[in-house]
Short mmCIF file of C-alpha atoms and ligand atoms in Angstrom, two decimals:
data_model
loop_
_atom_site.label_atom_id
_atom_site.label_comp_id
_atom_site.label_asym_id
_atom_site.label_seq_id
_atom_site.Cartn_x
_atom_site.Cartn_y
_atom_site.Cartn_z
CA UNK A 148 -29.64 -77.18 -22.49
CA UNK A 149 -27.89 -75.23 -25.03
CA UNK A 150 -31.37 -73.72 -26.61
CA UNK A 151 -32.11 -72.86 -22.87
CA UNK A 152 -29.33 -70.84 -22.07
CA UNK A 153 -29.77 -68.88 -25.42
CA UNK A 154 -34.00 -68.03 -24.35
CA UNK A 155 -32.17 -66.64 -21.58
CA UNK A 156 -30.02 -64.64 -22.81
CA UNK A 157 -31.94 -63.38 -25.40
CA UNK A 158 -34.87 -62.63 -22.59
CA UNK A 159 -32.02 -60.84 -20.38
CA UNK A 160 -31.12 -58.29 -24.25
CA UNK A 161 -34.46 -57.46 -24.53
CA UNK A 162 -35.20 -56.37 -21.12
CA UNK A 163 -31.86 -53.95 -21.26
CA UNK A 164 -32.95 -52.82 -24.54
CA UNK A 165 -36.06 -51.96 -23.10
CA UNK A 166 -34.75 -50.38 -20.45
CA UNK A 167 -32.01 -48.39 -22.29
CA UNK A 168 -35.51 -47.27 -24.93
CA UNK A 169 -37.34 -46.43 -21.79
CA UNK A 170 -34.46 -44.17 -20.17
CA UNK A 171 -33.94 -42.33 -23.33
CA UNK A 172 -38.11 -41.39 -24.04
CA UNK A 173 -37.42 -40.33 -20.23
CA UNK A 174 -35.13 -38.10 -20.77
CA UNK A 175 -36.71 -36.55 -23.84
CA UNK A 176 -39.49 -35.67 -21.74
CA UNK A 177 -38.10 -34.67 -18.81
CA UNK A 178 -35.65 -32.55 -20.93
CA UNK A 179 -38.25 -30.80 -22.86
CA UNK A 180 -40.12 -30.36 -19.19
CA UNK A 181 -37.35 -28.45 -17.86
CA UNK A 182 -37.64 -24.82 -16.67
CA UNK A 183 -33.48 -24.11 -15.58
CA UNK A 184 -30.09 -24.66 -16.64
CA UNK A 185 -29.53 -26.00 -13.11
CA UNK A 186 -32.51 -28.70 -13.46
CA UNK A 187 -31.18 -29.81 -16.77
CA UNK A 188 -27.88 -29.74 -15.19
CA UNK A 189 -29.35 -32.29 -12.13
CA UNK A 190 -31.09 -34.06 -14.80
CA UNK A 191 -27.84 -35.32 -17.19
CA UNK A 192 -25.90 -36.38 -13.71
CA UNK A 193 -28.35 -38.41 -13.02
CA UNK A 194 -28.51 -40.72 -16.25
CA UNK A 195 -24.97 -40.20 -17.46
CA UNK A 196 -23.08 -39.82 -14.47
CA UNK A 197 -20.65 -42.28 -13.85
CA UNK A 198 -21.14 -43.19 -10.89
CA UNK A 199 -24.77 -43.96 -10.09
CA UNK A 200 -26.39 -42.88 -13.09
CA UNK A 201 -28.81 -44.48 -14.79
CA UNK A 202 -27.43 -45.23 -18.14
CA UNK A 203 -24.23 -46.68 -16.65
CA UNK A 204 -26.65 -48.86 -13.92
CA UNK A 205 -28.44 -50.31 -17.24
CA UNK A 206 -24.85 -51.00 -19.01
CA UNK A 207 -23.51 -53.14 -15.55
CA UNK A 208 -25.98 -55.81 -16.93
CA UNK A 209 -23.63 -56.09 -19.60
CA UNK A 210 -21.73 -58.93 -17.91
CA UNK A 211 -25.54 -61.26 -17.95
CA UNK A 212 -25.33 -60.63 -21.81
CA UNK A 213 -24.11 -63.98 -23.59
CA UNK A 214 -20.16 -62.83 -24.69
CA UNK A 215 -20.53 -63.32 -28.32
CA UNK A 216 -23.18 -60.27 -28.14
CA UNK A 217 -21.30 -58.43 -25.96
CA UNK A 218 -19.87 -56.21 -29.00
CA UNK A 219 -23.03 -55.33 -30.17
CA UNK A 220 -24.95 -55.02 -27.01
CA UNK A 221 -22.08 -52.20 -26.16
CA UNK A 222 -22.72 -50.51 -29.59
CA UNK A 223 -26.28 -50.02 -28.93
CA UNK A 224 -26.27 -48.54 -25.55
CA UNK A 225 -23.34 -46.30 -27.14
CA UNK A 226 -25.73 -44.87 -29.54
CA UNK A 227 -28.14 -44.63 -27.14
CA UNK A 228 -26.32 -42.70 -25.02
CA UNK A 229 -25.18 -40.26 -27.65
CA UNK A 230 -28.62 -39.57 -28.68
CA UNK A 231 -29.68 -38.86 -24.81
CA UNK A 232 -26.13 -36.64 -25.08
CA UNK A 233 -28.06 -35.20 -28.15
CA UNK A 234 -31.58 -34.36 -26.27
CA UNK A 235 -29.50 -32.85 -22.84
CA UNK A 236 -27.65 -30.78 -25.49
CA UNK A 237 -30.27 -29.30 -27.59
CA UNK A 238 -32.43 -28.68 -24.13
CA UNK A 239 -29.35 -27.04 -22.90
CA UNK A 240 -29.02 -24.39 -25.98
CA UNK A 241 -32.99 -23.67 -25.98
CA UNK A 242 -32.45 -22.88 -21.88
CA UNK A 243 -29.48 -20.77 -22.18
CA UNK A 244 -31.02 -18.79 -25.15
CA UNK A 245 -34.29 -18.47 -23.53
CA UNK A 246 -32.08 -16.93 -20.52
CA UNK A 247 -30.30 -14.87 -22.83
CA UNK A 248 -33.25 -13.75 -24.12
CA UNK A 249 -34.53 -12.85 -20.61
CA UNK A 250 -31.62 -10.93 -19.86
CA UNK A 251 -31.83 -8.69 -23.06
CA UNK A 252 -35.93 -7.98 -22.04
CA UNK A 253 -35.16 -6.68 -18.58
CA UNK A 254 -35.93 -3.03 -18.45
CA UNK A 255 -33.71 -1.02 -15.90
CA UNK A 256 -34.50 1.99 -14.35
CA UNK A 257 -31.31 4.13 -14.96
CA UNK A 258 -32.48 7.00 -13.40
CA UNK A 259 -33.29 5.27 -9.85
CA UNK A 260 -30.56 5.97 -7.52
CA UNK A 261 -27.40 3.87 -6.84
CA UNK A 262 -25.40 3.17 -3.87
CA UNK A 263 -22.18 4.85 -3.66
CA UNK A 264 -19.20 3.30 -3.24
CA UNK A 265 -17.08 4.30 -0.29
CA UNK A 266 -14.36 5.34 -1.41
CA UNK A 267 -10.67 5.74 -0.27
CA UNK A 268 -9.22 9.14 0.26
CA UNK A 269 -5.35 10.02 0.55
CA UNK A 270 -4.23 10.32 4.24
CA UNK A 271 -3.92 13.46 5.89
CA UNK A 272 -0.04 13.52 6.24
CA UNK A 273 0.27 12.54 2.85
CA UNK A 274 -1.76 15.34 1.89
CA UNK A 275 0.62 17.63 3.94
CA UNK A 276 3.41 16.78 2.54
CA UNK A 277 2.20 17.10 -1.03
CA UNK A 278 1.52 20.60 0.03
CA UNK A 279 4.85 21.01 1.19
CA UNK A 280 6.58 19.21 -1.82
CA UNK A 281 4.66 21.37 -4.02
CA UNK A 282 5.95 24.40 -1.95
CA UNK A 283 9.68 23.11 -2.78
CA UNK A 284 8.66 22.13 -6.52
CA UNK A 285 7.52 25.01 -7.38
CA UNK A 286 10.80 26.86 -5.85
CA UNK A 287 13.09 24.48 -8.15
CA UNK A 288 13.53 21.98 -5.50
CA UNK A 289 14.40 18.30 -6.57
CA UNK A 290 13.07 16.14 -4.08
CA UNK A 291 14.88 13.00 -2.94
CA UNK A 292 13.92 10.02 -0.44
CA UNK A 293 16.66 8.33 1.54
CA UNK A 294 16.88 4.80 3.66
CA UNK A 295 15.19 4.34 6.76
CA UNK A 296 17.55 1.71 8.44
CA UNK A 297 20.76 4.32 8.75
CA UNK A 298 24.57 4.02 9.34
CA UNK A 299 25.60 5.72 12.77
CA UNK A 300 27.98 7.27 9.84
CA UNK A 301 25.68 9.03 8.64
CA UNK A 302 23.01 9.59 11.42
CA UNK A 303 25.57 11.00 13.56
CA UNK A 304 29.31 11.35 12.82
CA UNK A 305 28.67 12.97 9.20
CA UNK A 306 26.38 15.19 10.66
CA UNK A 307 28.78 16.69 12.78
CA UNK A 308 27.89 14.85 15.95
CA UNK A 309 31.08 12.35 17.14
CA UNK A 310 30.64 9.38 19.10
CA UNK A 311 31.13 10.42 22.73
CA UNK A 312 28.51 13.21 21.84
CA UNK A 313 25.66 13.15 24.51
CA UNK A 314 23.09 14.27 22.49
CA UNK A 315 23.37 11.01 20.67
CA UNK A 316 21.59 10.13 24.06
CA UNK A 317 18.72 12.77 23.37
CA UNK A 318 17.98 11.03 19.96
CA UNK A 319 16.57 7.77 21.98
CA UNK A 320 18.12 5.76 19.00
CA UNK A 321 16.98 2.36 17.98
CA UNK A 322 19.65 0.09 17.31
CA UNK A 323 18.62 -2.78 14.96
CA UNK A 324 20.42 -6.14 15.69
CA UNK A 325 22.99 -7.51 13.38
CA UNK A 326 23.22 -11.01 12.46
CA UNK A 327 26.24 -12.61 13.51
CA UNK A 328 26.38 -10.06 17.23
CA UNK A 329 26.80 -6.82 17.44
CA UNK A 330 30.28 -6.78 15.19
CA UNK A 331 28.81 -8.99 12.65
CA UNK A 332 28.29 -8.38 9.32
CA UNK A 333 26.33 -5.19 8.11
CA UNK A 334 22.85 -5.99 5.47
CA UNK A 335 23.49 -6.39 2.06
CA UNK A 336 22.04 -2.67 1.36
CA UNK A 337 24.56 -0.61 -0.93
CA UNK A 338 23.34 1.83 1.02
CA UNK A 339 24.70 0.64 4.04
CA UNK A 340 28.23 -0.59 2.30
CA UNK A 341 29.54 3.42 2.91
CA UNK A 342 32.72 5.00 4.70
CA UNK A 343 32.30 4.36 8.49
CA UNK A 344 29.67 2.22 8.38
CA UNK A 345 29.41 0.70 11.74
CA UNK A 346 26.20 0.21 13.84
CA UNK A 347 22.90 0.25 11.18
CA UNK A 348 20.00 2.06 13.24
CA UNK A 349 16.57 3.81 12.72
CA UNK A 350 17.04 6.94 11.60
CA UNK A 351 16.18 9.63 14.19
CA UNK A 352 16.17 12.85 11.71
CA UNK A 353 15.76 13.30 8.27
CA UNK A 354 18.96 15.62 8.36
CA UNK A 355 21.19 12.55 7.24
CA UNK A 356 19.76 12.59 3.52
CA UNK A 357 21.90 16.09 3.31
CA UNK A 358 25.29 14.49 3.29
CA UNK A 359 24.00 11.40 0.90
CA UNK A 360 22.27 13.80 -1.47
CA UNK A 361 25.54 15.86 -1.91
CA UNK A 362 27.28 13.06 -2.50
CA UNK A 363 25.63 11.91 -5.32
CA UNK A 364 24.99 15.51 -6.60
CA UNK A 365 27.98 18.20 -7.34
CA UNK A 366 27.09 21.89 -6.32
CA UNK A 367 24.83 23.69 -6.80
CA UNK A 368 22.07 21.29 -4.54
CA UNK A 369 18.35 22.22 -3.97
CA UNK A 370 16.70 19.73 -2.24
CA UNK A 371 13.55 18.20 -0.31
CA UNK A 372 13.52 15.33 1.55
CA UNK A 373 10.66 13.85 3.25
CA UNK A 374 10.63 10.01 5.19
CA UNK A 375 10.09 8.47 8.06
CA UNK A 376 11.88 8.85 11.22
CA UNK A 377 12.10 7.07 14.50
CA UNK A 378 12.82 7.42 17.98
CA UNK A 379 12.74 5.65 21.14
CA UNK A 380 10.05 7.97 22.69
CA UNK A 381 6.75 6.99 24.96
CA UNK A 382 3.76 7.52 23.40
CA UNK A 383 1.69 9.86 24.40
CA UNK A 384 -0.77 12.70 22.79
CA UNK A 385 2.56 14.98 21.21
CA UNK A 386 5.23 12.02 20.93
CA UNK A 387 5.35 8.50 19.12
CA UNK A 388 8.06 6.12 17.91
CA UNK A 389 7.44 6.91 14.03
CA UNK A 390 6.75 10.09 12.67
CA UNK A 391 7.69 12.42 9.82
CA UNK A 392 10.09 15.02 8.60
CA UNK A 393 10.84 16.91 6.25
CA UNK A 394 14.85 18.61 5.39
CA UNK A 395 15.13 21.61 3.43
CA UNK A 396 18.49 21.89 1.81
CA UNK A 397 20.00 24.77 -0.54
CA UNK A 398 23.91 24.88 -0.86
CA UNK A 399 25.51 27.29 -3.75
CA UNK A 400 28.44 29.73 -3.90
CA UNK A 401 27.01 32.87 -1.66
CA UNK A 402 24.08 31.31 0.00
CA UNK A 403 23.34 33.29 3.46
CA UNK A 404 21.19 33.31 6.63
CA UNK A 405 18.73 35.69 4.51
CA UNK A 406 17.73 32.76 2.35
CA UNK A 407 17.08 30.73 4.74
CA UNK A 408 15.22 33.47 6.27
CA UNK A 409 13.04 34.04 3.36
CA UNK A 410 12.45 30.74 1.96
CA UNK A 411 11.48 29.76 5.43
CA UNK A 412 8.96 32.72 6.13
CA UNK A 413 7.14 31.91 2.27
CA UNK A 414 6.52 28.34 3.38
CA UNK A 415 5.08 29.12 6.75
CA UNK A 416 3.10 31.79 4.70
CA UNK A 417 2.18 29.09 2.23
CA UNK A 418 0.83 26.54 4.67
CA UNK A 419 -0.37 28.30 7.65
CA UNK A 420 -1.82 31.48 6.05
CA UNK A 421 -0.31 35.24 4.29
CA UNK A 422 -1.06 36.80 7.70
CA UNK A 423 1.60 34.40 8.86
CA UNK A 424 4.49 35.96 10.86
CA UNK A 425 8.06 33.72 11.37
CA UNK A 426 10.36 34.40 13.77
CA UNK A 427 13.76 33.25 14.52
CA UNK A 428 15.70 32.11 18.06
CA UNK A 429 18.66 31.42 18.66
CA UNK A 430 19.63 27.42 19.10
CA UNK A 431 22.45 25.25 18.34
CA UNK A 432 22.70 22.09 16.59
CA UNK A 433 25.65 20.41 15.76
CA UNK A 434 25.34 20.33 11.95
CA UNK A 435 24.68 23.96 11.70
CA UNK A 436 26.45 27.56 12.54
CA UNK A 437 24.80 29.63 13.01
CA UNK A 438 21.64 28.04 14.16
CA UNK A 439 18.02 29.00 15.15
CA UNK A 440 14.49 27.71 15.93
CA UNK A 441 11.71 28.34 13.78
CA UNK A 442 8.18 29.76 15.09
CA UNK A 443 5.39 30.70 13.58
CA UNK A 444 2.54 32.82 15.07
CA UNK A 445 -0.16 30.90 16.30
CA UNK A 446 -2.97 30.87 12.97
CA UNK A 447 -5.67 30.30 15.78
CA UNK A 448 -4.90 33.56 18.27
CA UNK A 449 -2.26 35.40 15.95
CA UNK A 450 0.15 35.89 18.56
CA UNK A 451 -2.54 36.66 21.84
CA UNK A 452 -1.54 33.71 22.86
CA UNK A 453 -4.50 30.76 23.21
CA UNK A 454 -4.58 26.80 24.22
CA UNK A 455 -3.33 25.84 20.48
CA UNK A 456 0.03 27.76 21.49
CA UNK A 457 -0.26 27.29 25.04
CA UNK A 458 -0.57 30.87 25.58
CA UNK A 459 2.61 31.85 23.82
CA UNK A 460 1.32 33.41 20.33
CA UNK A 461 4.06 31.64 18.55
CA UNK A 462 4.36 27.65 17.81
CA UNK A 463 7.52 26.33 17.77
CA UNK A 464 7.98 24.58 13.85
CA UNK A 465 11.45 23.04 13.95
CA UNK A 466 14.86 23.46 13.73
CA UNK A 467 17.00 25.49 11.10
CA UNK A 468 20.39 26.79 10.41
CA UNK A 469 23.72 27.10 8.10
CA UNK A 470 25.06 23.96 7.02
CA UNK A 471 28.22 23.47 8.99
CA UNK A 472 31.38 23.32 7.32
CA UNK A 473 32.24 20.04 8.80
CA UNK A 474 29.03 18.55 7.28
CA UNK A 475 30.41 20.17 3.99
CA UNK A 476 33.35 18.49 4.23
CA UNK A 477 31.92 15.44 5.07
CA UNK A 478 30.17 15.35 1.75
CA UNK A 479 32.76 16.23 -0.49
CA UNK A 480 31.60 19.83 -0.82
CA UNK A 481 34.53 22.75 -0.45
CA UNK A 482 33.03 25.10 2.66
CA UNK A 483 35.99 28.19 1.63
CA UNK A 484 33.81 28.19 -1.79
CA UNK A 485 30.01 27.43 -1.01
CA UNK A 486 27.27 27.86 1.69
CA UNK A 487 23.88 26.85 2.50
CA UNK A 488 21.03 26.64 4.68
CA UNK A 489 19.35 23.27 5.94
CA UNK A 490 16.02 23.08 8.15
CA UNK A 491 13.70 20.07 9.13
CA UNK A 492 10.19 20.43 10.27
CA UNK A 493 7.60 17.33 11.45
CA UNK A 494 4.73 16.96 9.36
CA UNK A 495 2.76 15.56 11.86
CA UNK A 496 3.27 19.11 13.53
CA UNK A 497 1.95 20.43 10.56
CA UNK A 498 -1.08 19.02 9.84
CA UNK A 499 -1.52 19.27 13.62
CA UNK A 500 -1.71 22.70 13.86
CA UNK A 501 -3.53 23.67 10.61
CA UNK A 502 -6.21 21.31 11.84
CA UNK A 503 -6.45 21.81 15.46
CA UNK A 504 -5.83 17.94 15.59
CA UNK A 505 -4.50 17.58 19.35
CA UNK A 506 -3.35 13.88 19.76
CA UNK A 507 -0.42 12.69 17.21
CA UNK A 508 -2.00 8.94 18.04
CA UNK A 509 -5.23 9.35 15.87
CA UNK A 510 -2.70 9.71 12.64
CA UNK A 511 -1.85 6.14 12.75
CA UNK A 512 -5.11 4.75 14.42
CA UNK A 513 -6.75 4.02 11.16
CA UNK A 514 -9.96 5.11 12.77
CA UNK A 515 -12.39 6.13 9.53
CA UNK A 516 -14.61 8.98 11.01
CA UNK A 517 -11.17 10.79 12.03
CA UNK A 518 -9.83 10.45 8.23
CA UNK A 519 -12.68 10.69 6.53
CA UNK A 520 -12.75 14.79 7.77
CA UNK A 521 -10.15 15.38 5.52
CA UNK A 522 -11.12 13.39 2.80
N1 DAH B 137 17.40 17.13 12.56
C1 DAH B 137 16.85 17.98 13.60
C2 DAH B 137 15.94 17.17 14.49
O1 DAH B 137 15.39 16.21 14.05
C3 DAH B 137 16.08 19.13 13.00
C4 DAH B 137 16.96 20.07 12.25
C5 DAH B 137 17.58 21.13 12.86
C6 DAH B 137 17.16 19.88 10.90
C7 DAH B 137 18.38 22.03 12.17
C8 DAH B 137 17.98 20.77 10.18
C9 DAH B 137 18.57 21.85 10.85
O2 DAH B 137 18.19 20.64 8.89
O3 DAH B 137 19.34 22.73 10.17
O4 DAH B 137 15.76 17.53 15.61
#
């Protein structure tokens, strides 16, 4: 009974050492056979993966192995499988030379032509305003930015223009919701934690960055300030919600109308043209005294008057004027001993007019063949 059981045993060893000798000439030939990485790759799942693969198929009849050669059974197919290990191995370094190799013999033609990249170009207002802040630069003009979300403070009361005022009305304000209802707390923003600060809003103009940027700076003050603005309008071809300004600020000790008159004319000169002429009319705004409109004559009909001006020769740029002394005061600044001039103009406008662009809509519609003509 006994010498039975071991014939069997021993019969069951030798056909798993056969098998496990069979598998590995296998896989020396089938190595040395193959053409890719990705075959070889296919190739060692198959016999050493564990699940499914060959080699580990072969070692399941492990348990039909008598226990007392268990041990050595195991240490076999061990060294059988690190000598298939051995052949995937060495295959694998004479495919991925070879394919080295392959790479380092391909001839390229580096004269044939390439395909360009498309590339990105810097947006038209942005290219506007670098003309404009390199205008101001080159005058001597710092240039500082300013928050969007405003205080009614500042907006409106330290620009001269008190609550009950109804051109608070003409601004089409948006009023941003506070948490908490409308007398709840205001954001976190230091900007926002400021004398006055009541309602925070979008800011309509640019023109509240004058009373912040004397605050932080003691006269003299020379000053650009470009940003984003917003106001409750319908769009349409000449108006949208969001567009840009630009506030020109110069306060000293004996600043006068003439400077503004003259700093105002060069700039028109410098983006519309030398031929440019600038004229002045009367206006009033509340944070300036005196104060006038800007126009320029029209750079397509020079003042004969044509469908870019609507037939009036002159465009109408924006709004200008001397600092009031109540905005003065509101920033700390003593009106008895200095003076300035302020003016804001909408870059849109700008670029509008020195390109004949005639809907404000295509600056924000992303569209590629519009952008791309002033790339
Ligand atoms: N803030 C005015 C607006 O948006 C434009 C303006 C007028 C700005 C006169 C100024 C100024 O600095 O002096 O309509």
């Amino acid at each position: 009974m006994a010498a039975t059981h071991a014939a069997f045993f021993f019969y069951i060893w030798g056909i798993v050492e056969d098998q496990l000798a069979a598998l590995e000439s296998e896989v020396k030939n089938r190595a040395t056979a193959a053409r890719s990485l990705e075959e070889l790759e296919a190739l060692r799942t198959a016999i050493l993966g564990r699940k499914g693969g060959r080699l580990s198929n072969i070692m399941s009849g492990v348990g039909k192995i008598a226990k007392a050669d268990r041990a050595e059974f195991g240490r076999r197919a061990n060294e059988a499988k690190t000598r298939i290990e051995a052949i995937l191995d060495e295959a694998q370094a004479r495919l991925s030379d070879a394919d080295l190799q392959s790479q380092l013999e391909k001839r390229y033609d580096v004269t044939f032509p390439g395909t360009p990249p498309r590339l990105g170009s810097i947006h038209i207002l942005r290219r506007t305003l670098d003309d404009v802040a390199d205008f101001f630069r080159s005058r001597g003009f710092a240039i500082v930015m300013g928050p969007e979300v405003e205080t009614e403070y500042f907006n409106f009361e330290a620009m001269n223009i008190p609550a009950d005022h109804p051109s608070r009305d003409a601004m089409d304000t948006f009023y941003l919701a506070r948490e908490n209802g409308p007398k709840g707390p205001l954001p976190q923003d230091p900007l926002l934690q400021t004398p006055g600060a009541t309602a925070p809003l979008l800011r309509t103009h640019t023109s509240p960055m004058q009373v912040r940027a004397m605050l932080e700076y003691p006269p003299p003050i020379a000053v650009l300030v470009p940003g984003k603005t917003y106001r409750r309008d319908a769009l349409d071809a000449r108006h949208t919600f969001n567009f840009h300004q630009f506030e020109g600020l110069q306060v000293d000790r004996g600043i006068t109308f003439g400077h503004l008159k003259g700093f105002v004319s060069d700039l028109c000169r410098h983006l519309y043209g030398k031929t440019r002429r600038t004229r002045f009319r009367p206006s009033y705004f509340q944070f300036t005294e005196p104060s006038a409109e800007v126009d320029v004559s029209c750079p397509v009909c020079d003042g004969g008057g044509c469908r870019t001006c609507g037939g009036a020769g002159w465009l109408e740029m924006g709004g200008s004027g001397m600092v009031h002394p109540n905005v003065l005061r509101a920033a700390g600044y003593d009106p008895e001993a200095y003076t300035g001039w302020a003016f804001g103009l909408g870059i849109e406008r700008i670029a509008m007019v020195r390109h004949g662009i005639d809907d404000i809509r295509l600056f924000t519609e992303n569209d590629p063949a519009f952008l791309e003509q002033f790339a």
